[in-house]
PDB file of C-alpha atoms in Angstrom:
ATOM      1  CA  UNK A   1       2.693-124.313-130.894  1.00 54.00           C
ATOM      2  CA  UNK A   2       5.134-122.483-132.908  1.00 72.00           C
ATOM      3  CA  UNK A   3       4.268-118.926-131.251  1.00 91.00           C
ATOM      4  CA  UNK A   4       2.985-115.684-132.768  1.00 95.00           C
ATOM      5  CA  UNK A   5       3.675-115.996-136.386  1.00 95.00           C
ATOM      6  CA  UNK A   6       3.162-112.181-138.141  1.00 96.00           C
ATOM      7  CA  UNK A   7       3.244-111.688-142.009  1.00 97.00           C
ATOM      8  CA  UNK A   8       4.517-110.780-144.207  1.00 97.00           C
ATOM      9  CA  UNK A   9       7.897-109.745-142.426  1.00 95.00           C
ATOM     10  CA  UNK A  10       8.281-106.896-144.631  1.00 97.00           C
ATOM     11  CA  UNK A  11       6.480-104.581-146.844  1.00 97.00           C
ATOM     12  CA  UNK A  12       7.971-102.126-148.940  1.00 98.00           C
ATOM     13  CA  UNK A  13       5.003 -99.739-150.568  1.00 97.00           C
ATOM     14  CA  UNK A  14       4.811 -96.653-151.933  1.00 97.00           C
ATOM     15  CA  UNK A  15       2.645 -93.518-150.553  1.00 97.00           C
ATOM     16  CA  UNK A  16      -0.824 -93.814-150.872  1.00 97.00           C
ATOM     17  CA  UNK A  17      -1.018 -97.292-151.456  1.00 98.00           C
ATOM     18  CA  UNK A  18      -2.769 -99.566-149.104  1.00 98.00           C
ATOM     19  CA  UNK A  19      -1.362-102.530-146.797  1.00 98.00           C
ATOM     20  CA  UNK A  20      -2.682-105.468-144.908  1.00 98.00           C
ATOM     21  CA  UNK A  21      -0.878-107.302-142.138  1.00 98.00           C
ATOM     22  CA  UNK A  22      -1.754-110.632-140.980  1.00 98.00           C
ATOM     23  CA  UNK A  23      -1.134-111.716-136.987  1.00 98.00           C
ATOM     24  CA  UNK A  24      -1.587-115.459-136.155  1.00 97.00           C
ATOM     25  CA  UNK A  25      -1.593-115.633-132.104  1.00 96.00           C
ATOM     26  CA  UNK A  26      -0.830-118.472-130.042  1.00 94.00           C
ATOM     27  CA  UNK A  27      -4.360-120.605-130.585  1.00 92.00           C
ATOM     28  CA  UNK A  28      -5.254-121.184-126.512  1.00 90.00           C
ATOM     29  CA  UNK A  29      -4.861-117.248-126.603  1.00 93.00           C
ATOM     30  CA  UNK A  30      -7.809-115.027-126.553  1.00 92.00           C
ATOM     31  CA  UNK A  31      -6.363-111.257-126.317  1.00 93.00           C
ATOM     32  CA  UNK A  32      -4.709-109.765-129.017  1.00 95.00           C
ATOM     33  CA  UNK A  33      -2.704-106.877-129.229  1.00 94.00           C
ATOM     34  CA  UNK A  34      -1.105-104.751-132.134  1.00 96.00           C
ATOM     35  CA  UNK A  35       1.544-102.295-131.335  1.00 95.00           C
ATOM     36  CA  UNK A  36       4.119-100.007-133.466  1.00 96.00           C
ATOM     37  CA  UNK A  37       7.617-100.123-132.939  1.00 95.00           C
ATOM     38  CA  UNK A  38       9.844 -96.883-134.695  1.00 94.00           C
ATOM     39  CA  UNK A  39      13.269 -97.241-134.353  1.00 90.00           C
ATOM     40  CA  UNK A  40      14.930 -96.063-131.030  1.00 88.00           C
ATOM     41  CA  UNK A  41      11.263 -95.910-129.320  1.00 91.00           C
ATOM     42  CA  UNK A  42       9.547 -98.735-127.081  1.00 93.00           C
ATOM     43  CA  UNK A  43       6.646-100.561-128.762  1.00 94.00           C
ATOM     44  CA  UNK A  44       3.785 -98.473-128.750  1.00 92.00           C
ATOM     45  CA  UNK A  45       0.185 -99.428-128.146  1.00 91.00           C
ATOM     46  CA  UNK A  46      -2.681 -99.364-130.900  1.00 93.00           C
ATOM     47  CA  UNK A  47      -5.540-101.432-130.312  1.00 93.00           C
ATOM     48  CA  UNK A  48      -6.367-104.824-128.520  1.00 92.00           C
ATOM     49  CA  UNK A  49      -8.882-107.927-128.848  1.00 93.00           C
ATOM     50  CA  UNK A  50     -10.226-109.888-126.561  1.00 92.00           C
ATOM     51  CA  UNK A  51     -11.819-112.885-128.608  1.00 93.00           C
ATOM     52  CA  UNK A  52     -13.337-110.774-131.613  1.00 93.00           C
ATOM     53  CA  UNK A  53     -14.323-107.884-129.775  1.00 93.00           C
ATOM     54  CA  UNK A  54     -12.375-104.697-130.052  1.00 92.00           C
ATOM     55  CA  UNK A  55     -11.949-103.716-126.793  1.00 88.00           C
ATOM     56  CA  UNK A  56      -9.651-100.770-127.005  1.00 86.00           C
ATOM     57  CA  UNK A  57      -7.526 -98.447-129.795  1.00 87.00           C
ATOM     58  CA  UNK A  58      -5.038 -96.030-129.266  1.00 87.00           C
ATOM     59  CA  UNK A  59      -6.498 -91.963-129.445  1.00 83.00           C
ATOM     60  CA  UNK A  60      -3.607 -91.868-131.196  1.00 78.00           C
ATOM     61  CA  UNK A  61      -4.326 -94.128-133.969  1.00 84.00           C
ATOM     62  CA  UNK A  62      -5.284 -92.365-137.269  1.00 89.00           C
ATOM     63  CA  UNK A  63      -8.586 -93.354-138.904  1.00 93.00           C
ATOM     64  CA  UNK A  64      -6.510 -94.525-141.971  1.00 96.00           C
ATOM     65  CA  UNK A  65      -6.016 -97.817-139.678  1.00 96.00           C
ATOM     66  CA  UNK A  66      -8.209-100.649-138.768  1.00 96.00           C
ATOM     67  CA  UNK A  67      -8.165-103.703-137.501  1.00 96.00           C
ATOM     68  CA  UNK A  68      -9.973-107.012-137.391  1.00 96.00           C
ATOM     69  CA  UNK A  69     -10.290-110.427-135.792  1.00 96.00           C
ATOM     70  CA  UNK A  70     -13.617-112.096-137.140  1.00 91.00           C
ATOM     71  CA  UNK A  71     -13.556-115.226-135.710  1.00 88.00           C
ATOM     72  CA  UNK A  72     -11.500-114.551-132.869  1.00 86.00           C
ATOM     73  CA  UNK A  73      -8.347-116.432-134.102  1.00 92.00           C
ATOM     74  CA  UNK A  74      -5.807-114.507-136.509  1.00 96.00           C
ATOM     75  CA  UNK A  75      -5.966-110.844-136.517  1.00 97.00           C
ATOM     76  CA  UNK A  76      -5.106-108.471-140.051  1.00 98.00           C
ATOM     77  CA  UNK A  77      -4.570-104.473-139.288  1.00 97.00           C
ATOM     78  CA  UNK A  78      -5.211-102.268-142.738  1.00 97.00           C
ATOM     79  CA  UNK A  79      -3.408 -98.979-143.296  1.00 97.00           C
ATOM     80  CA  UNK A  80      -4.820 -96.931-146.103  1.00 97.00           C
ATOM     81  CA  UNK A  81      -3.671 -94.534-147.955  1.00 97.00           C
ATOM     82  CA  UNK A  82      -0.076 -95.194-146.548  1.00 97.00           C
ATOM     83  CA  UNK A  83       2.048 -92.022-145.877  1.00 96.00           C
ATOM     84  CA  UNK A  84       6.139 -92.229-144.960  1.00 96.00           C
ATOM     85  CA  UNK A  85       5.131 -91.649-141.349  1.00 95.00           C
ATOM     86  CA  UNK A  86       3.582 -94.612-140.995  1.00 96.00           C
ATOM     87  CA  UNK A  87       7.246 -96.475-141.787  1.00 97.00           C
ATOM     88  CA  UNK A  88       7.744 -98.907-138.730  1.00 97.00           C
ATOM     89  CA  UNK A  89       7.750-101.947-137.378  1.00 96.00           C
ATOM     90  CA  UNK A  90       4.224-103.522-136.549  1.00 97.00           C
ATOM     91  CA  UNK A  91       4.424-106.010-133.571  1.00 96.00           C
ATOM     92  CA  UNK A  92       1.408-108.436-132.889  1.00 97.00           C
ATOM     93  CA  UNK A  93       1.024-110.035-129.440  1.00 95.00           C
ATOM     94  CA  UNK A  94      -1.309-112.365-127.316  1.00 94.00           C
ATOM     95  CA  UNK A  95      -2.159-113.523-124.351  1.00 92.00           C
ATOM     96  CA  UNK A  96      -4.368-115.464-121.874  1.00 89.00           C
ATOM     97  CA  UNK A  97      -6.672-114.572-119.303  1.00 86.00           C
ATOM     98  CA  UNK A  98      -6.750-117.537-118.248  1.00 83.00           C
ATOM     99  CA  UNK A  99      -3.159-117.838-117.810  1.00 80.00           C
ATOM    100  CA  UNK A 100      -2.143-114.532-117.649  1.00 76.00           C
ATOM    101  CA  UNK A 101      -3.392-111.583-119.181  1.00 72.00           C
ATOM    102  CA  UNK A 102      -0.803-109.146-118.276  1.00 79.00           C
ATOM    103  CA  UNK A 103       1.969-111.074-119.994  1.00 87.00           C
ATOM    104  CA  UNK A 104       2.112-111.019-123.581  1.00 91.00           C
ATOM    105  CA  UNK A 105       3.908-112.948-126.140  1.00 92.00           C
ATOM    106  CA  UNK A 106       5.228-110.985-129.399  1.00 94.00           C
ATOM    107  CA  UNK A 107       5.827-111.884-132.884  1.00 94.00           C
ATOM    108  CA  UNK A 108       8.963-111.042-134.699  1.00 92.00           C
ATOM    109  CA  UNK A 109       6.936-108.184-135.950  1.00 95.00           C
ATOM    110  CA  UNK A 110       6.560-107.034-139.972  1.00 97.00           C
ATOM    111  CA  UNK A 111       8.336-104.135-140.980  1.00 97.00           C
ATOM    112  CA  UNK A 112       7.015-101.492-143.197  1.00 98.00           C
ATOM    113  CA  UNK A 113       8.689 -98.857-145.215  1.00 98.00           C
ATOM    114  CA  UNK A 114       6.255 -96.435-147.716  1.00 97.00           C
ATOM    115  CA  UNK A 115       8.581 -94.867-150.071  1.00 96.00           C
TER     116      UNK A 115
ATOM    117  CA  UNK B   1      -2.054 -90.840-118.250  1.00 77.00           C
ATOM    118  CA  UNK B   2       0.688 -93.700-117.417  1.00 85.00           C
ATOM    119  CA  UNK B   3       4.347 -93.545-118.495  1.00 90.00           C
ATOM    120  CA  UNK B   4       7.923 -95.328-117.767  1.00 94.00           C
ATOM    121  CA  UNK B   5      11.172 -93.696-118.239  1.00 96.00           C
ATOM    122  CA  UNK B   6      14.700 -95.583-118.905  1.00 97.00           C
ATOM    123  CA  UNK B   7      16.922 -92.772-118.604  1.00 96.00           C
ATOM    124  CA  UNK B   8      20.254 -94.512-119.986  1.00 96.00           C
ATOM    125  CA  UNK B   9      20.171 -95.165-123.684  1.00 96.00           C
ATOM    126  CA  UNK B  10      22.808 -97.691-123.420  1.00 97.00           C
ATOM    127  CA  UNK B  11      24.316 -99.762-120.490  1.00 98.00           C
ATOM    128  CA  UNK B  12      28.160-101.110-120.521  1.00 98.00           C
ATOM    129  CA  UNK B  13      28.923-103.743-117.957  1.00 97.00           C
ATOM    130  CA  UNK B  14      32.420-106.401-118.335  1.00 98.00           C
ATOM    131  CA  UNK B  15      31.322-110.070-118.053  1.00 97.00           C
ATOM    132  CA  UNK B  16      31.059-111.287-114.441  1.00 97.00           C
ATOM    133  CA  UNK B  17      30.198-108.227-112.943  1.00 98.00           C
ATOM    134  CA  UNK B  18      26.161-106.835-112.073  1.00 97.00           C
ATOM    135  CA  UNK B  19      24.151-105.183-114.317  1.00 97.00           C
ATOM    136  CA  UNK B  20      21.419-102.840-113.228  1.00 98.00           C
ATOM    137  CA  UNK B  21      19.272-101.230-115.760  1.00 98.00           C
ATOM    138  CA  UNK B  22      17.011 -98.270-114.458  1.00 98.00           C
ATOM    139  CA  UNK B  23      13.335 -97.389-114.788  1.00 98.00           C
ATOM    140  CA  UNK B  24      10.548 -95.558-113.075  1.00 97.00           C
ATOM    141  CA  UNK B  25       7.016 -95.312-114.030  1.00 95.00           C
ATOM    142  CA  UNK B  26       4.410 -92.548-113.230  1.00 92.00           C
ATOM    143  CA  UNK B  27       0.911 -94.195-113.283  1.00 88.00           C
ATOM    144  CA  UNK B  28      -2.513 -92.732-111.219  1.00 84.00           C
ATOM    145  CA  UNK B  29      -2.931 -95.530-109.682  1.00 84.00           C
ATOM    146  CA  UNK B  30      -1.297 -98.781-108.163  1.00 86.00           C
ATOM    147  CA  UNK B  31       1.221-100.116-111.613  1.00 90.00           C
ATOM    148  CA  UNK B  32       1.521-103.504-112.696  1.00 92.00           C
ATOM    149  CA  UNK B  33       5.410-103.632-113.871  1.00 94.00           C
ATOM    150  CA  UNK B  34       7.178-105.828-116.211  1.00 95.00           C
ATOM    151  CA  UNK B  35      10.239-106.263-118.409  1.00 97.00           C
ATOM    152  CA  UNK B  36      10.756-107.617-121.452  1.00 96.00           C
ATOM    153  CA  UNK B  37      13.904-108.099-123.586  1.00 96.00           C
ATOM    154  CA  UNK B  38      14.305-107.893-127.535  1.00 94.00           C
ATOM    155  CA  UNK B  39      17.146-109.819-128.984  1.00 90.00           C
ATOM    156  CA  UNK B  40      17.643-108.669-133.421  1.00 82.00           C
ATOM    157  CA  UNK B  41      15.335-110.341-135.269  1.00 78.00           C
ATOM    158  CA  UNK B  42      13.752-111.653-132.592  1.00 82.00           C
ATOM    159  CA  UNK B  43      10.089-110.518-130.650  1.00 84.00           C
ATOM    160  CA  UNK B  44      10.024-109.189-127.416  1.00 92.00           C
ATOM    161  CA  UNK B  45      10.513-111.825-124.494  1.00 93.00           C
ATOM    162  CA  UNK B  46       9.057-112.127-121.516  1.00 93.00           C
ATOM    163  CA  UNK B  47      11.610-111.624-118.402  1.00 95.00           C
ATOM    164  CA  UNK B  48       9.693-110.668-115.074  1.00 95.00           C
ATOM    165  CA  UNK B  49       6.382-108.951-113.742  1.00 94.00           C
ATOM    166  CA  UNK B  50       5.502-107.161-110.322  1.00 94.00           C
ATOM    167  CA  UNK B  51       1.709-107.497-109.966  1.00 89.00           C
ATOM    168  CA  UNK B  52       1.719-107.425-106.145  1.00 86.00           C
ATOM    169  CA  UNK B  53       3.547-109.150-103.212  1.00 87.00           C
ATOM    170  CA  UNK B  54       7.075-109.372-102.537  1.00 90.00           C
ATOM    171  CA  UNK B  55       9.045-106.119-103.912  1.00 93.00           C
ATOM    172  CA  UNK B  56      11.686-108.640-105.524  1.00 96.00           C
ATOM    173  CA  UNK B  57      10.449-109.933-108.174  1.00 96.00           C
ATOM    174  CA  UNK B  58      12.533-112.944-109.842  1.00 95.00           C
ATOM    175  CA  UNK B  59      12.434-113.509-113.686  1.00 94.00           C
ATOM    176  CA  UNK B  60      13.932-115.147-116.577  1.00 91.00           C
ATOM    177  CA  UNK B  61      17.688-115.678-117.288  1.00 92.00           C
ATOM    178  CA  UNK B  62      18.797-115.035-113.348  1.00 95.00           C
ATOM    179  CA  UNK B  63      17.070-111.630-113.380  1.00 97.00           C
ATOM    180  CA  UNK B  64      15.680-110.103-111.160  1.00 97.00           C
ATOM    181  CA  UNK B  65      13.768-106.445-110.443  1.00 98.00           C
ATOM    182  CA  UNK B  66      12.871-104.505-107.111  1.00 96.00           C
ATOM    183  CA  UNK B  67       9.513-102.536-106.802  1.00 96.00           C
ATOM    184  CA  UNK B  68      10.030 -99.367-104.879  1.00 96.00           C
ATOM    185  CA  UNK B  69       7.176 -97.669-105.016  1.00 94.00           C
ATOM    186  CA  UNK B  70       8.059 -94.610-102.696  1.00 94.00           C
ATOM    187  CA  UNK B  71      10.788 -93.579-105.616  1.00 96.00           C
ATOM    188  CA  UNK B  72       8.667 -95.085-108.423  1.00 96.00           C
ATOM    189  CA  UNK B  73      11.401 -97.092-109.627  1.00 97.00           C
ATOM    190  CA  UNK B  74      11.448-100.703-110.777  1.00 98.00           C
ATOM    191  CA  UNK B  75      15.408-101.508-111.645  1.00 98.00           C
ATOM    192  CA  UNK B  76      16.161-104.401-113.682  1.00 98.00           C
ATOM    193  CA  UNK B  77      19.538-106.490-111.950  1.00 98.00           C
ATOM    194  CA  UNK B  78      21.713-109.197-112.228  1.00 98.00           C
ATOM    195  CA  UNK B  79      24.037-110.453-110.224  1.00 97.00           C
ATOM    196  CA  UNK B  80      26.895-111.674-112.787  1.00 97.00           C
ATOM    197  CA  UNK B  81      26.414-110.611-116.332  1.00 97.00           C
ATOM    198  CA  UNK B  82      27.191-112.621-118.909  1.00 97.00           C
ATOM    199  CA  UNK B  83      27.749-111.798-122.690  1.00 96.00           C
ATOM    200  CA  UNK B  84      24.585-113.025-124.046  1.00 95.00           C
ATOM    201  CA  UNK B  85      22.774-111.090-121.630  1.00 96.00           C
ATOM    202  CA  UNK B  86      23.501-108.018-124.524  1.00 96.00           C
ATOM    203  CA  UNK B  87      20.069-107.043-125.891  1.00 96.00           C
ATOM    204  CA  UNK B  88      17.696-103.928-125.496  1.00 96.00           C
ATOM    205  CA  UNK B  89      15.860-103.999-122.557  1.00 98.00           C
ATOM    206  CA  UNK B  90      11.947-102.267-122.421  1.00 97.00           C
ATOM    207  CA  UNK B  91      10.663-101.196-119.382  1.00 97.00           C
ATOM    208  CA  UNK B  92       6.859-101.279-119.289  1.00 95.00           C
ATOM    209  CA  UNK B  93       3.645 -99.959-117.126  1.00 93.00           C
ATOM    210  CA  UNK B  94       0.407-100.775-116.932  1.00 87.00           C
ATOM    211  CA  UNK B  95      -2.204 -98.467-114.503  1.00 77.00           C
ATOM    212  CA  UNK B  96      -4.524-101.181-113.106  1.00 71.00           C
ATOM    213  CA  UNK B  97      -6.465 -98.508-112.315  1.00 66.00           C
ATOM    214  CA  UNK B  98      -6.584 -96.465-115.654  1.00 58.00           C
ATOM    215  CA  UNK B  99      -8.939 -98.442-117.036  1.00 55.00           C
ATOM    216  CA  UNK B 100      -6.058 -99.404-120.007  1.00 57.00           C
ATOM    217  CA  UNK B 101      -4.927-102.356-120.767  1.00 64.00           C
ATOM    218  CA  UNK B 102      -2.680-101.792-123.252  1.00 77.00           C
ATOM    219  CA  UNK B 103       1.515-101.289-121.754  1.00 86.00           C
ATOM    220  CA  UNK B 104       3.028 -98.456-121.895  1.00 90.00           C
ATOM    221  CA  UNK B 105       6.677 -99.170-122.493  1.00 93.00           C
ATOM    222  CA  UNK B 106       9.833 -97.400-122.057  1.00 95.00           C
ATOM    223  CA  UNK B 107      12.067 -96.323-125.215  1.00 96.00           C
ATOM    224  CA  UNK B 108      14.238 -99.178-124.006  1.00 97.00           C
ATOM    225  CA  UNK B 109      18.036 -99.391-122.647  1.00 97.00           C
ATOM    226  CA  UNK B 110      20.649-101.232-125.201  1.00 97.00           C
ATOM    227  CA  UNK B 111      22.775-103.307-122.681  1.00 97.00           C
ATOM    228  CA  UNK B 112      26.496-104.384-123.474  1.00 97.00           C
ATOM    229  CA  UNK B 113      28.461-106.806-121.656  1.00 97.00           C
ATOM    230  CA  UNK B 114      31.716-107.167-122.425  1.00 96.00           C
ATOM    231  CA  UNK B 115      33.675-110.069-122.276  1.00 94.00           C
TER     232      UNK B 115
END
């Protein structure tokens, strides 16, 4: 198992455009979790899977964000309509409750910058 | 509401010496507590969790963390630092009785050893 693998790494867009992120989580892992990293600030939470189901987002998290897991497997968060706030560093995680829920295992995360 | 505080931005410790990097949480109920390290380019690792049990907690590395929950504090240590121990350090909560289960982590402690 080669980890979390997150794509693409980076995204350069300009405002108003739409992106997609993809999150590939370890495959015996059923949670996943997508957090937002700004520079000099700890991850911060968005919204978590467990299998497909979307168990919990962020009050925080605009409506201009969604995110999926369909069959359970790999994960894709959408922001539309992108504005220069949203410039950060997406991190994916997973995790087992099987194994241990509480400890997660990151990506290397995919950086965005809207222009 | 749960939240963790690192209240040094940046730790400096000479090779050979120990390291202790600070945090304390503020959850409503009883915390699960765990650290995780970020190296550049490189997704948050794993180091050591406090779910319940002993108050010294042994991780990762030759870290180690104590659980004092009458000061709220759960203070990442080591007892002989060595140079590729430099990396920012996060510091996160989660309030196993908040109903979350997304972490709430810290805005993270840049540590320095130097040789």
């Amino acid at each position: 198992d080669t980890g979390v693998s997150q794509n693409p790494r980076h995204k350069i867009t300009k405002r108003g455009q739409n992106v997609t992120f993809r999150c590939d989580p370890i495959s015996e892992h059923n949670r996943l979790y997508w957090y937002r990293q700004t520079l000099g600030q700890g991850p911060e939470f968005l919204t978590y899977f467990q299998n497909e189901a979307q168990l919990e987002k962020s009050r925080l998290l605009s409506d201009r964000f969604s995110a999926e897991r369909p069959k359970g497997s790999f994960s894709t968060l959408e922001i539309q309509r992108t504005e220069q706030g949203d410039s950060a560093m997406y991190l994916c995680a997973s995790s087992s409750t099987v194994t241990g829920a509480n400890v997660l295992t990151f990506g290397a995360g995919s950086r965005l910058t809207v222009l | 509401a749960q939240s963790v505080a690192q209240p040094e931005d940046q730790v400096n410790v000479a090779e050979g010496n120990p390291l202790t990097v600070k945090c304390t949480y503020s959850v409503s109920g009883n915390p699960y507590l765990f650290w995780y390290v970020q190296y550049p380019n490189r997704g948050l690792q794993f180091l050591l969790k406090y779910i319940t049990g002993d108050n010294l907690v042994k991780g990762s590395y030759g870290f180690e963390a104590e659980f004092n929950k009458s000061q709220t504090s759960f203070h990442l240590k080591k007892p002989s630092a060595l140079v590729s121990d430099s990396a920012l350090y996060f510091c996160a909560v989660r309030d196993i009785l908040g109903g979350a289960d997304g972490l709430t982590f810290g805005k993270g402690t840049h540590l320095i050893i130097q040789p």
